[in-house]
mmCIF file with all atom_site columns, C-alpha atoms in Angstrom:
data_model
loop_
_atom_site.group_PDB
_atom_site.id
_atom_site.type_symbol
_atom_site.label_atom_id
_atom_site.label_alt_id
_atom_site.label_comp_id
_atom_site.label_asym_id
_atom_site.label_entity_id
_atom_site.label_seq_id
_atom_site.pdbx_PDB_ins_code
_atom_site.Cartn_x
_atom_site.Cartn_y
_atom_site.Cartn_z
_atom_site.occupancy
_atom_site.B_iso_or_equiv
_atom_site.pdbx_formal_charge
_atom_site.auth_seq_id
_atom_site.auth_comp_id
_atom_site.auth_asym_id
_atom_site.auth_atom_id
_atom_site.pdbx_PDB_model_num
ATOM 1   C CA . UNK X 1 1   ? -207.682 89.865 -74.156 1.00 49.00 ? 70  UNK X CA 1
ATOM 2   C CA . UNK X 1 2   ? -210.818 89.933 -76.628 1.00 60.00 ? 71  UNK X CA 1
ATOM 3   C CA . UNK X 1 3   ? -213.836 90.602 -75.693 1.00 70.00 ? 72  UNK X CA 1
ATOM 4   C CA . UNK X 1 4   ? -216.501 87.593 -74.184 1.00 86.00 ? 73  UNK X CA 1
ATOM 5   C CA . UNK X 1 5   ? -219.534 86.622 -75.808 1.00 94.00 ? 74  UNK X CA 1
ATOM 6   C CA . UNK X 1 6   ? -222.614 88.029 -73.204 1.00 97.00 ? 75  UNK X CA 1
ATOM 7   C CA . UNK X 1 7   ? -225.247 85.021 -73.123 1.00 98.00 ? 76  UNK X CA 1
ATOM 8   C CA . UNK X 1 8   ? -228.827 86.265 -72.456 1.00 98.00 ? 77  UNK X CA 1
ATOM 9   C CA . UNK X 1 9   ? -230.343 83.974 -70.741 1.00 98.00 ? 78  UNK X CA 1
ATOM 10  C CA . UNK X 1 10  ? -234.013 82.780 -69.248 1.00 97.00 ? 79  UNK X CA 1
ATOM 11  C CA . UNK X 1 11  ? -233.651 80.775 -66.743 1.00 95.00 ? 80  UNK X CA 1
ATOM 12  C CA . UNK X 1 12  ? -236.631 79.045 -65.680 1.00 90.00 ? 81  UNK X CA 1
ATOM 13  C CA . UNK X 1 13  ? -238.245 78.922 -62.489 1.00 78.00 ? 82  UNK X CA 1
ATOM 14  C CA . UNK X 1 14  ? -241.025 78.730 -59.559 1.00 69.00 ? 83  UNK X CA 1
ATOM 15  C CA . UNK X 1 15  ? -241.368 81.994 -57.435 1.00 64.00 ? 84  UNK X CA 1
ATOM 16  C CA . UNK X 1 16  ? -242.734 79.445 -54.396 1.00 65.00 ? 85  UNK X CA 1
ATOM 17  C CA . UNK X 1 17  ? -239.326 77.097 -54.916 1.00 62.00 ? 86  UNK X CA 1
ATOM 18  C CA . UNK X 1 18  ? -236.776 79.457 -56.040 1.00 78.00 ? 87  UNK X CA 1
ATOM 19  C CA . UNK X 1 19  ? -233.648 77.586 -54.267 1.00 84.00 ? 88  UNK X CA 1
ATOM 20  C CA . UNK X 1 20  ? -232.652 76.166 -57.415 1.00 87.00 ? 89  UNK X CA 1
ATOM 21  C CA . UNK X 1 21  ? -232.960 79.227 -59.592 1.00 88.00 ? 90  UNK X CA 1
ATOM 22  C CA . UNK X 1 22  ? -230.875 81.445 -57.344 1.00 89.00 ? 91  UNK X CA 1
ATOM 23  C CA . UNK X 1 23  ? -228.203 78.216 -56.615 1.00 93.00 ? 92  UNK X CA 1
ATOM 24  C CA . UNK X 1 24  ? -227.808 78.178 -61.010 1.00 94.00 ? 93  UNK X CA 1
ATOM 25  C CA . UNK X 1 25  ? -227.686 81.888 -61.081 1.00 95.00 ? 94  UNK X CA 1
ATOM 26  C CA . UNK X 1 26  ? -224.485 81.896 -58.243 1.00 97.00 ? 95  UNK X CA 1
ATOM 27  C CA . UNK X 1 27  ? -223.016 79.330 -60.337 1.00 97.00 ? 96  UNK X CA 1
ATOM 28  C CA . UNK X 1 28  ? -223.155 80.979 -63.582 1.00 98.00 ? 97  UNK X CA 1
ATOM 29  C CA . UNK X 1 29  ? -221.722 84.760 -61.728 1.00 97.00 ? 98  UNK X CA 1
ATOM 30  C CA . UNK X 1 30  ? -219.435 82.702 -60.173 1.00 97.00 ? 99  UNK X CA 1
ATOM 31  C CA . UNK X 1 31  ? -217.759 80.584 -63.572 1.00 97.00 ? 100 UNK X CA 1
ATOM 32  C CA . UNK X 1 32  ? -214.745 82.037 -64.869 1.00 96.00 ? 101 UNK X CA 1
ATOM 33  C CA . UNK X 1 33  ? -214.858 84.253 -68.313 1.00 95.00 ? 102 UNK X CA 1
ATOM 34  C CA . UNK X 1 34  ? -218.568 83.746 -69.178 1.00 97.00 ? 103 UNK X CA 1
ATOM 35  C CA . UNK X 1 35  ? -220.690 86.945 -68.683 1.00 97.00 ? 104 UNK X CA 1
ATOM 36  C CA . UNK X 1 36  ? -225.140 86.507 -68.771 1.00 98.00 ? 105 UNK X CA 1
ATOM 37  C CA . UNK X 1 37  ? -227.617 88.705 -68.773 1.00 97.00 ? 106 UNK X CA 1
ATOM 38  C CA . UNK X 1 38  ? -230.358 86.693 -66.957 1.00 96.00 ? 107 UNK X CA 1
ATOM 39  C CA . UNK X 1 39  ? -234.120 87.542 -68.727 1.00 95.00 ? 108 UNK X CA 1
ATOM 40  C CA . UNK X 1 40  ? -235.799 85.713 -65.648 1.00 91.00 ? 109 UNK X CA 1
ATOM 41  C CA . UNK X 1 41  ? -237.987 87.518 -63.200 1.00 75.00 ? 110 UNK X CA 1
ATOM 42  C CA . UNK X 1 42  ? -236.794 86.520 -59.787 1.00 61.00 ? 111 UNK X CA 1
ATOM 43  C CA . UNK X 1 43  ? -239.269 86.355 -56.399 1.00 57.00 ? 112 UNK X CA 1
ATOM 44  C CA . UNK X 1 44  ? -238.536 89.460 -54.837 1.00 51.00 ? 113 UNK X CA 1
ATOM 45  C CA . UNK X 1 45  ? -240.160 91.393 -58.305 1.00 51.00 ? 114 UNK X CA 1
ATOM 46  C CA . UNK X 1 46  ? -243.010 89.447 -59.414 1.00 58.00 ? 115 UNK X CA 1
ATOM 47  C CA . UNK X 1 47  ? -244.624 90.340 -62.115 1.00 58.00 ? 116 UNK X CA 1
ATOM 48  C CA . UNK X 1 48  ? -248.226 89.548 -61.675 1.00 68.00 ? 117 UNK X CA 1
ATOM 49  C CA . UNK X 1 49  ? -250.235 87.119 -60.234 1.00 72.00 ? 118 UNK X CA 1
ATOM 50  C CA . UNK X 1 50  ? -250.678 83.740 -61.540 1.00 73.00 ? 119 UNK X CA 1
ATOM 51  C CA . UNK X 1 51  ? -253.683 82.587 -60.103 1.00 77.00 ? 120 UNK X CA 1
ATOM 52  C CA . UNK X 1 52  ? -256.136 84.562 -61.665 1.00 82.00 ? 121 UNK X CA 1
ATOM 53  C CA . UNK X 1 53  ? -257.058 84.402 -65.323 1.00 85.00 ? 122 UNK X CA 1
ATOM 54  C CA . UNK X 1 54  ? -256.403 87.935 -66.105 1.00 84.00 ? 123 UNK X CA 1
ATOM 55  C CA . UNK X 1 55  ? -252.545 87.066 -64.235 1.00 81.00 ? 124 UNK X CA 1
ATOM 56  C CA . UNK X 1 56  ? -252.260 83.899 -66.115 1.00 84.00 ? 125 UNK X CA 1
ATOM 57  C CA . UNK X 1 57  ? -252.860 85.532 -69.637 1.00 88.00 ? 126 UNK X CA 1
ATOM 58  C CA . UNK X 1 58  ? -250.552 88.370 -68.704 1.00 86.00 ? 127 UNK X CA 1
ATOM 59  C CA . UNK X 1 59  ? -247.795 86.154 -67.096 1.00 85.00 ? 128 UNK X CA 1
ATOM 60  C CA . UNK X 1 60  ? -248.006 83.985 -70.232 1.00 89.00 ? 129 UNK X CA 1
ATOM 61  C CA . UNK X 1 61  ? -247.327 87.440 -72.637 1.00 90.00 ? 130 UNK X CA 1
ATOM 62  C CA . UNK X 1 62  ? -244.503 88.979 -69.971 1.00 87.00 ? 131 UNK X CA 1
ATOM 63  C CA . UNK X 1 63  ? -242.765 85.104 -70.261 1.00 91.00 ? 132 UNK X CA 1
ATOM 64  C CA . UNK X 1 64  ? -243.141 85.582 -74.019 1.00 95.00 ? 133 UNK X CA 1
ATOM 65  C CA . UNK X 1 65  ? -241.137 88.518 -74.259 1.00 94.00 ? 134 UNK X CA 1
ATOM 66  C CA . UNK X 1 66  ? -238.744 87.423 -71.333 1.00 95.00 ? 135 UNK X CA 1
ATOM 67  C CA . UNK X 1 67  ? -237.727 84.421 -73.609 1.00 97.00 ? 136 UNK X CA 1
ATOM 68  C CA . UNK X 1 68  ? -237.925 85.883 -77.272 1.00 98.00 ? 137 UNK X CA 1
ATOM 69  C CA . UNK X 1 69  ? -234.593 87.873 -76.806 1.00 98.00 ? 138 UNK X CA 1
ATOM 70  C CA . UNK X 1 70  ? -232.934 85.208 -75.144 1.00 98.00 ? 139 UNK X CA 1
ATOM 71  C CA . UNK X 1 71  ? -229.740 82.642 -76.734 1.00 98.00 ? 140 UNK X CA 1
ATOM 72  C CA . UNK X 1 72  ? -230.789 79.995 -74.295 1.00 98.00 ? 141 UNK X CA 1
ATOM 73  C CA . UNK X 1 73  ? -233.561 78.856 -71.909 1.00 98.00 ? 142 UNK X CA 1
ATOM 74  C CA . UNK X 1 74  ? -232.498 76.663 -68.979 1.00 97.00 ? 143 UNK X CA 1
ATOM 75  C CA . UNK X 1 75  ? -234.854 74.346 -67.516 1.00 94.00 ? 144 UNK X CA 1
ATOM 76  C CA . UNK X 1 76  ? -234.004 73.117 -64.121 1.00 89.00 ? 145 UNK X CA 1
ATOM 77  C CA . UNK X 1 77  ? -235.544 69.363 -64.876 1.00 86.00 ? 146 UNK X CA 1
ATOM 78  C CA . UNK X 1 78  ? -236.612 68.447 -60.814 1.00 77.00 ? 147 UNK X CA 1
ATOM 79  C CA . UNK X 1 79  ? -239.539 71.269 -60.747 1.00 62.00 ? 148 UNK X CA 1
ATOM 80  C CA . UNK X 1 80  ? -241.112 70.235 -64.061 1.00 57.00 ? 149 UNK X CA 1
ATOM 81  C CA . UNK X 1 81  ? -243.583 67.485 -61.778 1.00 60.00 ? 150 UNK X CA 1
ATOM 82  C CA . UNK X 1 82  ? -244.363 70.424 -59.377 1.00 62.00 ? 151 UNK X CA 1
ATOM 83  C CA . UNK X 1 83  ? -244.899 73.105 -61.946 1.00 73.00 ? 152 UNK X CA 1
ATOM 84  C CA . UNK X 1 84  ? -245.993 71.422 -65.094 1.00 83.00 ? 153 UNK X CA 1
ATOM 85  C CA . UNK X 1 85  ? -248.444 74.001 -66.434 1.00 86.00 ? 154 UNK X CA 1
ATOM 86  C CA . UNK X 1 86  ? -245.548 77.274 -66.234 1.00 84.00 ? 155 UNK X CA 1
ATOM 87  C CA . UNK X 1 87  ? -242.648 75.165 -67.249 1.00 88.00 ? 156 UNK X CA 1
ATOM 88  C CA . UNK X 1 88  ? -244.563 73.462 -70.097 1.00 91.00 ? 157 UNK X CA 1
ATOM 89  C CA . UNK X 1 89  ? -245.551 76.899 -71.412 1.00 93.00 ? 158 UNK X CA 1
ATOM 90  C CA . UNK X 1 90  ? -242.012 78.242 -70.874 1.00 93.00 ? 159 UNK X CA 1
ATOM 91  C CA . UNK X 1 91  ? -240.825 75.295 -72.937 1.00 95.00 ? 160 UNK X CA 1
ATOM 92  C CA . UNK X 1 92  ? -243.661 76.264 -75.791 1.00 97.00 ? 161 UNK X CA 1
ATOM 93  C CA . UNK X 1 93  ? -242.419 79.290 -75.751 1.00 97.00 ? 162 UNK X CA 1
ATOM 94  C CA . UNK X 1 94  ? -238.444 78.395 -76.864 1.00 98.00 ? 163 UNK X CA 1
ATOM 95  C CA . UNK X 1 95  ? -239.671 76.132 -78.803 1.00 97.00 ? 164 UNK X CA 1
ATOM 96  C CA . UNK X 1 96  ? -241.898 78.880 -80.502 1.00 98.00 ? 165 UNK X CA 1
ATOM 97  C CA . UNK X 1 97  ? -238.909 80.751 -81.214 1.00 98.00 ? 166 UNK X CA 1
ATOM 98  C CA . UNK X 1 98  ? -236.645 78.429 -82.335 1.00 98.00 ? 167 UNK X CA 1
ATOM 99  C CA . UNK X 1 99  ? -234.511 78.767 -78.744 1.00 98.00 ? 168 UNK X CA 1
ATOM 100 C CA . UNK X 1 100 ? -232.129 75.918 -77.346 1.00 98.00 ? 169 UNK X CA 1
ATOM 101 C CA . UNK X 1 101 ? -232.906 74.170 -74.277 1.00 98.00 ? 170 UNK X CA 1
ATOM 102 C CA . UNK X 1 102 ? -230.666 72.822 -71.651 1.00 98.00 ? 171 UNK X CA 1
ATOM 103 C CA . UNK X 1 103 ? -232.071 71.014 -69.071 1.00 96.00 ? 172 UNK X CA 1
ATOM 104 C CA . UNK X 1 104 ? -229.914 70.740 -65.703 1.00 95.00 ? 173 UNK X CA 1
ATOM 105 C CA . UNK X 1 105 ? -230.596 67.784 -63.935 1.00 93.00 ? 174 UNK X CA 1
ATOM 106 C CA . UNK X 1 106 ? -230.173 68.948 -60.063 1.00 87.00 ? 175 UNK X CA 1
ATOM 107 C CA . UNK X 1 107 ? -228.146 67.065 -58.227 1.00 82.00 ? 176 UNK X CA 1
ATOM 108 C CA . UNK X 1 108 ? -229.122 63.757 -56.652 1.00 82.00 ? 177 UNK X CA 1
ATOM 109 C CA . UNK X 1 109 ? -231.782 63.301 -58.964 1.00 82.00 ? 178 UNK X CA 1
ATOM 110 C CA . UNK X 1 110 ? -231.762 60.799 -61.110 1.00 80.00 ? 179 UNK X CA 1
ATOM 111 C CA . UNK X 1 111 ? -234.800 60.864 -63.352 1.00 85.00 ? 180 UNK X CA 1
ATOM 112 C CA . UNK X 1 112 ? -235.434 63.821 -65.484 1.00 88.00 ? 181 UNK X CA 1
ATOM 113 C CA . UNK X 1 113 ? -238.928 63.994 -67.298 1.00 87.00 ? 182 UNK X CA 1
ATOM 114 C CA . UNK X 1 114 ? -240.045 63.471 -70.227 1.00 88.00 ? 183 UNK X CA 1
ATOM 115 C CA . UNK X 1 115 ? -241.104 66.155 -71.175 1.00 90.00 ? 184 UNK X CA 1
ATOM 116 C CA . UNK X 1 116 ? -237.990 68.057 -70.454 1.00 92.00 ? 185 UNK X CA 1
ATOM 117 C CA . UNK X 1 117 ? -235.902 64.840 -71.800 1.00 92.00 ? 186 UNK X CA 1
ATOM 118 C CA . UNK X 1 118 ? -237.816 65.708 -75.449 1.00 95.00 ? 187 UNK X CA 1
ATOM 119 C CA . UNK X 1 119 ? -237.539 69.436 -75.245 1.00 96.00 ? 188 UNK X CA 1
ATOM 120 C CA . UNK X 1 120 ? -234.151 69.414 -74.469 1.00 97.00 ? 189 UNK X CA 1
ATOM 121 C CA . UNK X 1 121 ? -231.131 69.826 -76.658 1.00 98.00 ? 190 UNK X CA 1
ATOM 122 C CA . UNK X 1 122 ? -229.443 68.639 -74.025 1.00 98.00 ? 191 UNK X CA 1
ATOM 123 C CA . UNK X 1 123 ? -229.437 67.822 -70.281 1.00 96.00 ? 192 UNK X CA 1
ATOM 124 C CA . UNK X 1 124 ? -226.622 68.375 -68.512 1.00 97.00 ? 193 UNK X CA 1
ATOM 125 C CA . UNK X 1 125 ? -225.646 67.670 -64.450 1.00 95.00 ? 194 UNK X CA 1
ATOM 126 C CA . UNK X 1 126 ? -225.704 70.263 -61.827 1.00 95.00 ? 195 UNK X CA 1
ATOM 127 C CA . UNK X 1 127 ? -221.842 71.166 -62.819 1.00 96.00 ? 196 UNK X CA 1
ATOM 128 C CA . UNK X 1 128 ? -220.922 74.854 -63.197 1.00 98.00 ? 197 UNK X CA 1
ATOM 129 C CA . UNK X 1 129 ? -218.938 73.595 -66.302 1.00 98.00 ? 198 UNK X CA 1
ATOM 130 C CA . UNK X 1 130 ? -221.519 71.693 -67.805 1.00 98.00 ? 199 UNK X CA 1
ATOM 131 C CA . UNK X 1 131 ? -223.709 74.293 -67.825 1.00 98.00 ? 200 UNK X CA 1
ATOM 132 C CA . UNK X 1 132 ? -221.516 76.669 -69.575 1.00 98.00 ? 201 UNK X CA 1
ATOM 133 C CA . UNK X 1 133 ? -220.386 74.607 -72.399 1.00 98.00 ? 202 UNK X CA 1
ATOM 134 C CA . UNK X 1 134 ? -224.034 73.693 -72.653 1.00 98.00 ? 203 UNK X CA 1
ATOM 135 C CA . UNK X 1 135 ? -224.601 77.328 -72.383 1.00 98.00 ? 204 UNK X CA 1
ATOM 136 C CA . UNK X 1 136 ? -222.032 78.412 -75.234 1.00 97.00 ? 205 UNK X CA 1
ATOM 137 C CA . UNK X 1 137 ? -222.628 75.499 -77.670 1.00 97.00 ? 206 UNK X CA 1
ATOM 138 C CA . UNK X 1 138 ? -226.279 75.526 -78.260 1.00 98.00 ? 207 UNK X CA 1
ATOM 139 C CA . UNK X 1 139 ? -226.747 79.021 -77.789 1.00 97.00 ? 208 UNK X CA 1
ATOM 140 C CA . UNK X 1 140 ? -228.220 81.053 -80.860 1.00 87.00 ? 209 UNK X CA 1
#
């Protein structure tokens, strides 16, 4: 059997509402013959803290090099309203360097902002499946 393609991934993400995060990461261990290395920095091994200047600028330079690396940033669309100012910056940053976009819609939702909607290459549901093919098709 050949070898599979490891995806290196950001996955994007509050440290307060981290449900979703760790619900997309079970999904993607979970889906048969597709191997990640997630970039993301989870809750339990923060980085610094955000509300300070000094923690924004340096959370804003970590996120940089979390998502220059990366084939693929995943932007789980239902915390955009919450989060606007970390998820807008983590979309500035793919966009900076040229990296795809999928936005997962999480299920039961049925808008998806804008912002997200233009950023995205594409927005896909909260399927295991749809992620992956989402995953492996835009990925750089």
């Amino acid at each position: 059997m050949p070898l599979l393609k490891t995806y290196d991934l950001f996955i994007s993400h509050a440290w307060k509402y981290n449900e979703q995060y760790y619900k997309i990461v079970e999904m993607l261990d979970n889906a048969p013959l597709f191997n990640f290395r997630n970039y993301s920095v989870p809750k339990h091994d923060p980085l610094v803290d955000p509300n300070t200047d000094v923690g924004k600028r340096k959370l804003i330079a970590l996120l940089d090099k979390q998502v220059k690396p990366v084939n693929c940033v995943l932007i789980i669309a239902g915390m955009y309203v919450a989060h606007r100012f970390w998820l807008q910056t983590e979309i500035d940053l793919a966009e900076k360097y040229n990296k795809p976009i999928v936005g997962i819609k999480p299920w039961g939702q049925e808008r998806v902002p804008l912002e997200v909607q233009n950023a995205a290459d594409i927005i896909v549901g909260w399927n295991t499946e749809s992620i992956v093919k989402a995953i492996r098709t835009y990925s750089i």
